[in-house]
């Protein structure tokens, strides 16, 4: 795992609250997770920046979020990311609320009009592409890796142990990248689970480690269609989650060739699709 940078100033804030506990009342400070809009823009050489989307996110890792969003939404393909820049500090008190991703090739703004992006922190890009549309822009996922049951069972505790901001606020989702041996390689947190995954993918795009064909992603909370879609676009073959998947997430995982694991807690989990990537040969009872 790479070295952890210090959390940004607006990542977690402090607020005065009235805390009611049984018959007692206490006035105290409480740690609250930050949330703010981020405008994502993209531009090729000699091209004015194109506004792509505005998403609500937890401040921090803005460049990774913007790059990851473009990649997992199929808007960043073979273009090389030359760099990113924030807003003009002379024109905004929060210049990091705007990120421009600079590309080596022109950005096709017609794709933005086609996709009708509307993003929120809770559900990601809502009311857009069908599974068929997603399948058209996702490369076939690789067959491997084969991961042991012991590795899968260890992921939840490893994720929880690495969630520093959640310990302070109880309000952040996380997405973590693991090797097939269960090594924690990177983790990102955000008020939106899809944003956490975009930040994670963006970190790997910027580190030139794509595609992620030999990696596992573990996410907190439930698994939505958005999470499956974004993982598949990034080439991630195995997605694990603490909670349940939606029916559309299961359908998408089945059709996109992705192994989907849910309810990963304690000594158990459910495998919803493509169980061949998990080695369960030591178990009995499969009829």
Tab-separated table of N, CA, C and O in Angstrom, residues 116-203:
chain	number	residue	atom	x	y	z
A	116	UNK	N	-26.148	11.938	-20.821
A	116	UNK	CA	-27.056	12.644	-19.909
A	116	UNK	C	-26.655	12.439	-18.444
A	116	UNK	O	-27.402	11.894	-17.641
A	117	UNK	N	-25.477	12.882	-18.094
A	117	UNK	CA	-24.953	12.653	-16.755
A	117	UNK	C	-25.695	13.484	-15.712
A	117	UNK	O	-25.807	14.693	-15.822
A	118	UNK	N	-26.166	12.800	-14.675
A	118	UNK	CA	-26.693	13.444	-13.471
A	118	UNK	C	-26.152	12.644	-12.300
A	118	UNK	O	-26.526	11.501	-12.103
A	119	UNK	N	-25.245	13.230	-11.530
A	119	UNK	CA	-24.566	12.472	-10.475
A	119	UNK	C	-24.937	12.992	-9.098
A	119	UNK	O	-25.076	14.193	-8.893
A	120	UNK	N	-25.103	12.079	-8.153
A	120	UNK	CA	-25.289	12.437	-6.753
A	120	UNK	C	-24.364	11.586	-5.919
A	120	UNK	O	-23.847	10.568	-6.379
A	121	UNK	N	-24.178	11.974	-4.666
A	121	UNK	CA	-23.283	11.207	-3.809
A	121	UNK	C	-23.867	9.850	-3.455
A	121	UNK	O	-23.145	8.915	-3.168
A	122	UNK	N	-25.200	9.739	-3.452
A	122	UNK	CA	-25.814	8.502	-2.969
A	122	UNK	C	-25.889	7.414	-4.017
A	122	UNK	O	-25.727	6.237	-3.715
A	123	UNK	N	-26.169	7.781	-5.274
A	123	UNK	CA	-26.454	6.729	-6.246
A	123	UNK	C	-25.625	6.826	-7.512
A	123	UNK	O	-25.783	6.001	-8.411
A	124	UNK	N	-24.783	7.825	-7.649
A	124	UNK	CA	-23.959	7.900	-8.853
A	124	UNK	C	-24.731	8.449	-10.031
A	124	UNK	O	-25.560	9.331	-9.900
A	125	UNK	N	-24.480	7.889	-11.206
A	125	UNK	CA	-25.114	8.362	-12.428
A	125	UNK	C	-26.450	7.653	-12.576
A	125	UNK	O	-26.505	6.451	-12.794
A	126	UNK	N	-27.534	8.393	-12.440
A	126	UNK	CA	-28.848	7.770	-12.355
A	126	UNK	C	-29.588	7.872	-13.682
A	126	UNK	O	-29.459	8.848	-14.411
A	127	UNK	N	-30.378	6.866	-13.984
A	127	UNK	CA	-31.296	6.907	-15.103
A	127	UNK	C	-30.633	6.961	-16.449
A	127	UNK	O	-31.134	7.571	-17.380
A	128	UNK	N	-29.499	6.298	-16.625
A	128	UNK	CA	-28.818	6.381	-17.915
A	128	UNK	C	-28.772	5.035	-18.591
A	128	UNK	O	-29.809	4.440	-18.869
A	129	UNK	N	-27.553	4.514	-18.822
A	129	UNK	CA	-27.353	3.417	-19.753
A	129	UNK	C	-27.955	2.110	-19.271
A	129	UNK	O	-27.990	1.813	-18.095
A	130	UNK	N	-28.404	1.309	-20.225
A	130	UNK	CA	-28.852	-0.044	-19.933
A	130	UNK	C	-27.641	-0.958	-19.857
A	130	UNK	O	-26.523	-0.588	-20.221
A	131	UNK	N	-27.858	-2.192	-19.390
A	131	UNK	CA	-26.763	-3.160	-19.344
A	131	UNK	C	-26.236	-3.424	-20.745
A	131	UNK	O	-25.035	-3.588	-20.948
A	132	UNK	N	-27.119	-3.447	-21.722
A	132	UNK	CA	-26.670	-3.681	-23.106
A	132	UNK	C	-25.692	-2.605	-23.549
A	132	UNK	O	-24.675	-2.890	-24.185
A	133	UNK	N	-25.989	-1.344	-23.218
A	133	UNK	CA	-25.102	-0.248	-23.612
A	133	UNK	C	-23.762	-0.366	-22.920
A	133	UNK	O	-22.714	-0.126	-23.510
A	134	UNK	N	-23.785	-0.742	-21.625
A	134	UNK	CA	-22.539	-0.916	-20.889
A	134	UNK	C	-21.704	-2.034	-21.489
A	134	UNK	O	-20.492	-1.914	-21.673
A	135	UNK	N	-22.357	-3.154	-21.827
A	135	UNK	CA	-21.641	-4.306	-22.367
A	135	UNK	C	-20.910	-3.968	-23.652
A	135	UNK	O	-19.847	-4.525	-23.950
A	136	UNK	N	-21.449	-3.035	-24.421
A	136	UNK	CA	-20.819	-2.674	-25.688
A	136	UNK	C	-19.473	-1.985	-25.495
A	136	UNK	O	-18.624	-2.018	-26.373
A	137	UNK	N	-19.274	-1.344	-24.337
A	137	UNK	CA	-18.027	-0.604	-24.132
A	137	UNK	C	-17.143	-1.222	-23.058
A	137	UNK	O	-16.240	-0.583	-22.562
A	138	UNK	N	-17.395	-2.478	-22.708
A	138	UNK	CA	-16.575	-3.181	-21.722
A	138	UNK	C	-15.842	-4.326	-22.412
A	138	UNK	O	-16.467	-5.165	-23.055
A	139	UNK	N	-14.523	-4.355	-22.279
A	139	UNK	CA	-13.759	-5.471	-22.817
A	139	UNK	C	-14.090	-6.743	-22.049
A	139	UNK	O	-14.400	-6.686	-20.851
A	140	UNK	N	-14.035	-7.911	-22.707
A	140	UNK	CA	-14.280	-9.163	-21.980
A	140	UNK	C	-13.333	-9.298	-20.794
A	140	UNK	O	-12.131	-9.073	-20.920
A	141	UNK	N	-13.880	-9.644	-19.645
A	141	UNK	CA	-13.049	-9.775	-18.454
A	141	UNK	C	-12.230	-11.053	-18.512
A	141	UNK	O	-12.678	-12.071	-19.042
A	142	UNK	N	-11.014	-11.031	-17.979
A	142	UNK	CA	-10.135	-12.204	-18.036
A	142	UNK	C	-10.650	-13.326	-17.149
A	142	UNK	O	-11.464	-13.112	-16.254
A	143	UNK	N	-10.124	-14.533	-17.381
A	143	UNK	CA	-10.583	-15.694	-16.618
A	143	UNK	C	-10.111	-15.658	-15.173
A	143	UNK	O	-10.839	-16.041	-14.261
A	144	UNK	N	-8.886	-15.200	-14.942
A	144	UNK	CA	-8.312	-15.259	-13.591
A	144	UNK	C	-8.502	-13.978	-12.855
A	144	UNK	O	-9.133	-13.057	-13.356
A	145	UNK	N	-7.960	-13.890	-11.657
A	145	UNK	CA	-7.208	-14.904	-10.922
A	145	UNK	C	-8.123	-15.868	-10.169
A	145	UNK	O	-9.331	-15.633	-10.071
A	146	UNK	N	-7.547	-16.948	-9.655
A	146	UNK	CA	-8.249	-17.843	-8.747
A	146	UNK	C	-7.832	-17.479	-7.329
A	146	UNK	O	-6.642	-17.478	-7.009
A	147	UNK	N	-8.805	-17.169	-6.484
A	147	UNK	CA	-8.538	-16.641	-5.143
A	147	UNK	C	-9.042	-17.632	-4.103
A	147	UNK	O	-10.138	-18.189	-4.232
A	148	UNK	N	-8.251	-17.842	-3.066
A	148	UNK	CA	-8.634	-18.782	-2.029
A	148	UNK	C	-9.753	-18.226	-1.162
A	148	UNK	O	-9.940	-17.004	-1.048
A	149	UNK	N	-10.497	-19.118	-0.524
A	149	UNK	CA	-11.558	-18.720	0.393
A	149	UNK	C	-10.990	-17.917	1.560
A	149	UNK	O	-11.606	-16.949	2.025
A	150	UNK	N	-9.818	-18.281	2.046
A	150	UNK	CA	-9.212	-17.571	3.171
A	150	UNK	C	-8.935	-16.117	2.826
A	150	UNK	O	-9.112	-15.222	3.667
A	151	UNK	N	-8.498	-15.859	1.605
A	151	UNK	CA	-8.240	-14.478	1.179
A	151	UNK	C	-9.541	-13.691	1.155
A	151	UNK	O	-9.611	-12.555	1.661
A	152	UNK	N	-10.592	-14.267	0.576
A	152	UNK	CA	-11.877	-13.575	0.510
A	152	UNK	C	-12.370	-13.236	1.914
A	152	UNK	O	-12.812	-12.112	2.197
A	153	UNK	N	-12.281	-14.177	2.828
A	153	UNK	CA	-12.770	-13.968	4.183
A	153	UNK	C	-12.004	-12.873	4.920
A	153	UNK	O	-12.555	-12.212	5.815
A	154	UNK	N	-10.754	-12.651	4.559
A	154	UNK	CA	-9.926	-11.661	5.258
A	154	UNK	C	-10.188	-10.227	4.787
A	154	UNK	O	-9.827	-9.273	5.486
A	155	UNK	N	-10.828	-10.052	3.638
A	155	UNK	CA	-10.919	-8.729	3.023
A	155	UNK	C	-11.721	-7.737	3.855
A	155	UNK	O	-11.365	-6.565	3.962
A	156	UNK	N	-12.817	-8.185	4.448
A	156	UNK	CA	-13.674	-7.266	5.188
A	156	UNK	C	-12.939	-6.637	6.368
A	156	UNK	O	-13.006	-5.423	6.587
A	157	UNK	N	-12.231	-7.446	7.133
A	157	UNK	CA	-11.487	-6.917	8.280
A	157	UNK	C	-10.358	-5.994	7.829
A	157	UNK	O	-10.082	-4.973	8.480
A	158	UNK	N	-9.704	-6.331	6.731
A	158	UNK	CA	-8.632	-5.486	6.219
A	158	UNK	C	-9.168	-4.133	5.768
A	158	UNK	O	-8.546	-3.089	6.007
A	159	UNK	N	-10.326	-4.144	5.124
A	159	UNK	CA	-10.946	-2.889	4.698
A	159	UNK	C	-11.309	-2.028	5.905
A	159	UNK	O	-11.001	-0.837	5.947
A	160	UNK	N	-11.953	-2.633	6.867
A	160	UNK	CA	-12.393	-1.883	8.043
A	160	UNK	C	-11.210	-1.298	8.812
A	160	UNK	O	-11.265	-0.149	9.284
A	161	UNK	N	-10.139	-2.041	8.922
A	161	UNK	CA	-8.973	-1.567	9.656
A	161	UNK	C	-8.328	-0.368	8.982
A	161	UNK	O	-7.680	0.455	9.634
A	162	UNK	N	-8.506	-0.254	7.664
A	162	UNK	CA	-7.860	0.823	6.913
A	162	UNK	C	-8.728	2.067	6.786
A	162	UNK	O	-8.261	3.076	6.266
A	163	UNK	N	-9.969	2.030	7.237
A	163	UNK	CA	-10.876	3.161	7.092
A	163	UNK	C	-10.672	4.173	8.216
A	163	UNK	O	-11.413	4.209	9.189
A	164	UNK	N	-9.704	5.021	8.052
A	164	UNK	CA	-9.392	6.000	9.087
A	164	UNK	C	-10.514	7.008	9.290
A	164	UNK	O	-10.908	7.315	10.406
A	165	UNK	N	-11.042	7.561	8.192
A	165	UNK	CA	-12.054	8.606	8.307
A	165	UNK	C	-13.375	8.043	8.810
A	165	UNK	O	-14.116	8.724	9.517
A	166	UNK	N	-13.688	6.797	8.470
A	166	UNK	CA	-14.919	6.199	8.979
A	166	UNK	C	-14.877	6.108	10.501
A	166	UNK	O	-15.885	6.318	11.179
A	167	UNK	N	-13.708	5.803	11.039
A	167	UNK	CA	-13.578	5.717	12.488
A	167	UNK	C	-13.902	7.052	13.155
A	167	UNK	O	-14.405	7.102	14.274
A	168	UNK	N	-13.628	8.151	12.445
A	168	UNK	CA	-13.883	9.469	13.009
A	168	UNK	C	-15.336	9.898	12.863
A	168	UNK	O	-15.873	10.603	13.712
A	169	UNK	N	-15.985	9.503	11.774
A	169	UNK	CA	-17.307	10.046	11.448
A	169	UNK	C	-18.402	8.997	11.340
A	169	UNK	O	-19.574	9.322	11.517
A	170	UNK	N	-18.073	7.751	10.994
A	170	UNK	CA	-19.089	6.735	10.743
A	170	UNK	C	-19.872	6.987	9.478
A	170	UNK	O	-20.916	6.370	9.265
A	171	UNK	N	-19.405	7.888	8.598
A	171	UNK	CA	-20.220	8.307	7.458
A	171	UNK	C	-19.598	8.151	6.096
A	171	UNK	O	-20.085	8.756	5.143
A	172	UNK	N	-18.538	7.374	5.968
A	172	UNK	CA	-17.875	7.260	4.676
A	172	UNK	C	-17.891	5.831	4.158
A	172	UNK	O	-17.738	4.879	4.912
A	173	UNK	N	-18.049	5.723	2.845
A	173	UNK	CA	-17.871	4.440	2.170
A	173	UNK	C	-16.407	4.305	1.761
A	173	UNK	O	-15.678	5.295	1.670
A	174	UNK	N	-16.011	3.082	1.501
A	174	UNK	CA	-14.637	2.830	1.086
A	174	UNK	C	-14.599	1.829	-0.050
A	174	UNK	O	-15.489	0.975	-0.177
A	175	UNK	N	-13.573	1.937	-0.858
A	175	UNK	CA	-13.260	0.945	-1.888
A	175	UNK	C	-11.773	0.657	-1.781
A	175	UNK	O	-10.955	1.585	-1.728
A	176	UNK	N	-11.428	-0.618	-1.703
A	176	UNK	CA	-10.028	-1.013	-1.529
A	176	UNK	C	-9.621	-1.985	-2.621
A	176	UNK	O	-10.412	-2.829	-3.060
A	177	UNK	N	-8.376	-1.863	-3.032
A	177	UNK	CA	-7.815	-2.711	-4.083
A	177	UNK	C	-6.859	-3.712	-3.448
A	177	UNK	O	-5.974	-3.335	-2.676
A	178	UNK	N	-7.064	-4.991	-3.764
A	178	UNK	CA	-6.261	-6.063	-3.199
A	178	UNK	C	-5.621	-6.902	-4.297
A	178	UNK	O	-6.158	-7.019	-5.408
A	179	UNK	N	-4.494	-7.521	-3.963
A	179	UNK	CA	-3.887	-8.522	-4.830
A	179	UNK	C	-4.591	-9.857	-4.612
A	179	UNK	O	-5.316	-10.026	-3.614
A	180	UNK	N	-4.389	-10.839	-5.499
A	180	UNK	CA	-5.005	-12.159	-5.280
A	180	UNK	C	-4.534	-12.843	-4.008
A	180	UNK	O	-5.180	-13.788	-3.544
A	181	UNK	N	-3.439	-12.384	-3.415
A	181	UNK	CA	-2.954	-12.950	-2.154
A	181	UNK	C	-3.506	-12.200	-0.934
A	181	UNK	O	-3.134	-12.505	0.198
A	182	UNK	N	-4.343	-11.226	-1.176
A	182	UNK	CA	-4.944	-10.491	-0.075
A	182	UNK	C	-4.147	-9.311	0.418
A	182	UNK	O	-4.420	-8.799	1.512
A	183	UNK	N	-3.195	-8.841	-0.358
A	183	UNK	CA	-2.406	-7.673	0.028
A	183	UNK	C	-3.184	-6.397	-0.289
A	183	UNK	O	-3.645	-6.216	-1.416
A	184	UNK	N	-3.342	-5.523	0.689
A	184	UNK	CA	-4.018	-4.249	0.484
A	184	UNK	C	-3.089	-3.312	-0.278
A	184	UNK	O	-2.024	-2.930	0.212
A	185	UNK	N	-3.498	-2.923	-1.478
A	185	UNK	CA	-2.655	-2.099	-2.340
A	185	UNK	C	-3.018	-0.622	-2.271
A	185	UNK	O	-2.133	0.233	-2.326
A	186	UNK	N	-4.304	-0.325	-2.149
A	186	UNK	CA	-4.738	1.073	-2.116
A	186	UNK	C	-6.158	1.119	-1.574
A	186	UNK	O	-6.929	0.162	-1.713
A	187	UNK	N	-6.519	2.221	-0.955
A	187	UNK	CA	-7.877	2.415	-0.453
A	187	UNK	C	-8.265	3.869	-0.613
A	187	UNK	O	-7.416	4.764	-0.501
A	188	UNK	N	-9.526	4.094	-0.945
A	188	UNK	CA	-10.062	5.442	-1.034
A	188	UNK	C	-11.422	5.482	-0.351
A	188	UNK	O	-12.170	4.508	-0.381
A	189	UNK	N	-11.752	6.637	0.248
A	189	UNK	CA	-13.020	6.816	0.940
A	189	UNK	C	-13.778	7.998	0.346
A	189	UNK	O	-13.185	8.946	-0.165
A	190	UNK	N	-15.108	7.939	0.450
A	190	UNK	CA	-15.936	9.044	-0.020
A	190	UNK	C	-17.341	8.848	0.522
A	190	UNK	O	-17.742	7.731	0.867
A	191	UNK	N	-18.096	9.930	0.570
A	191	UNK	CA	-19.486	9.849	0.989
A	191	UNK	C	-20.304	9.017	0.003
A	191	UNK	O	-21.334	8.448	0.363
A	192	UNK	N	-19.866	8.937	-1.238
A	192	UNK	CA	-20.507	8.105	-2.247
A	192	UNK	C	-19.661	6.883	-2.556
A	192	UNK	O	-18.472	7.012	-2.828
A	193	UNK	N	-20.248	5.693	-2.522
A	193	UNK	CA	-19.456	4.480	-2.760
A	193	UNK	C	-18.913	4.448	-4.189
A	193	UNK	O	-17.821	3.961	-4.428
A	194	UNK	N	-19.675	4.992	-5.137
A	194	UNK	CA	-19.200	5.036	-6.524
A	194	UNK	C	-18.031	6.001	-6.665
A	194	UNK	O	-17.107	5.769	-7.446
A	195	UNK	N	-18.051	7.106	-5.890
A	195	UNK	CA	-16.925	8.042	-5.898
A	195	UNK	C	-15.667	7.394	-5.330
A	195	UNK	O	-14.562	7.621	-5.819
A	196	UNK	N	-15.839	6.610	-4.256
A	196	UNK	CA	-14.687	5.919	-3.678
A	196	UNK	C	-14.045	5.001	-4.705
A	196	UNK	O	-12.814	4.936	-4.825
A	197	UNK	N	-14.869	4.296	-5.484
A	197	UNK	CA	-14.329	3.413	-6.512
A	197	UNK	C	-13.683	4.212	-7.634
A	197	UNK	O	-12.617	3.838	-8.140
A	198	UNK	N	-14.292	5.319	-8.029
A	198	UNK	CA	-13.682	6.162	-9.063
A	198	UNK	C	-12.332	6.702	-8.615
A	198	UNK	O	-11.373	6.755	-9.394
A	199	UNK	N	-12.234	7.139	-7.359
A	199	UNK	CA	-10.947	7.618	-6.845
A	199	UNK	C	-9.907	6.500	-6.886
A	199	UNK	O	-8.738	6.729	-7.241
A	200	UNK	N	-10.337	5.300	-6.527
A	200	UNK	CA	-9.426	4.156	-6.537
A	200	UNK	C	-8.946	3.858	-7.949
A	200	UNK	O	-7.740	3.691	-8.193
A	201	UNK	N	-9.871	3.801	-8.904
A	201	UNK	CA	-9.496	3.537	-10.296
A	201	UNK	C	-8.636	4.675	-10.839
A	201	UNK	O	-7.636	4.449	-11.525
A	202	UNK	N	-9.015	5.905	-10.508
A	202	UNK	CA	-8.219	7.044	-10.976
A	202	UNK	C	-6.795	6.994	-10.475
A	202	UNK	O	-5.857	7.352	-11.202
A	203	UNK	N	-6.595	6.534	-9.241
A	203	UNK	CA	-5.229	6.420	-8.715
A	203	UNK	C	-4.405	5.438	-9.538
A	203	UNK	O	-3.201	5.635	-9.737
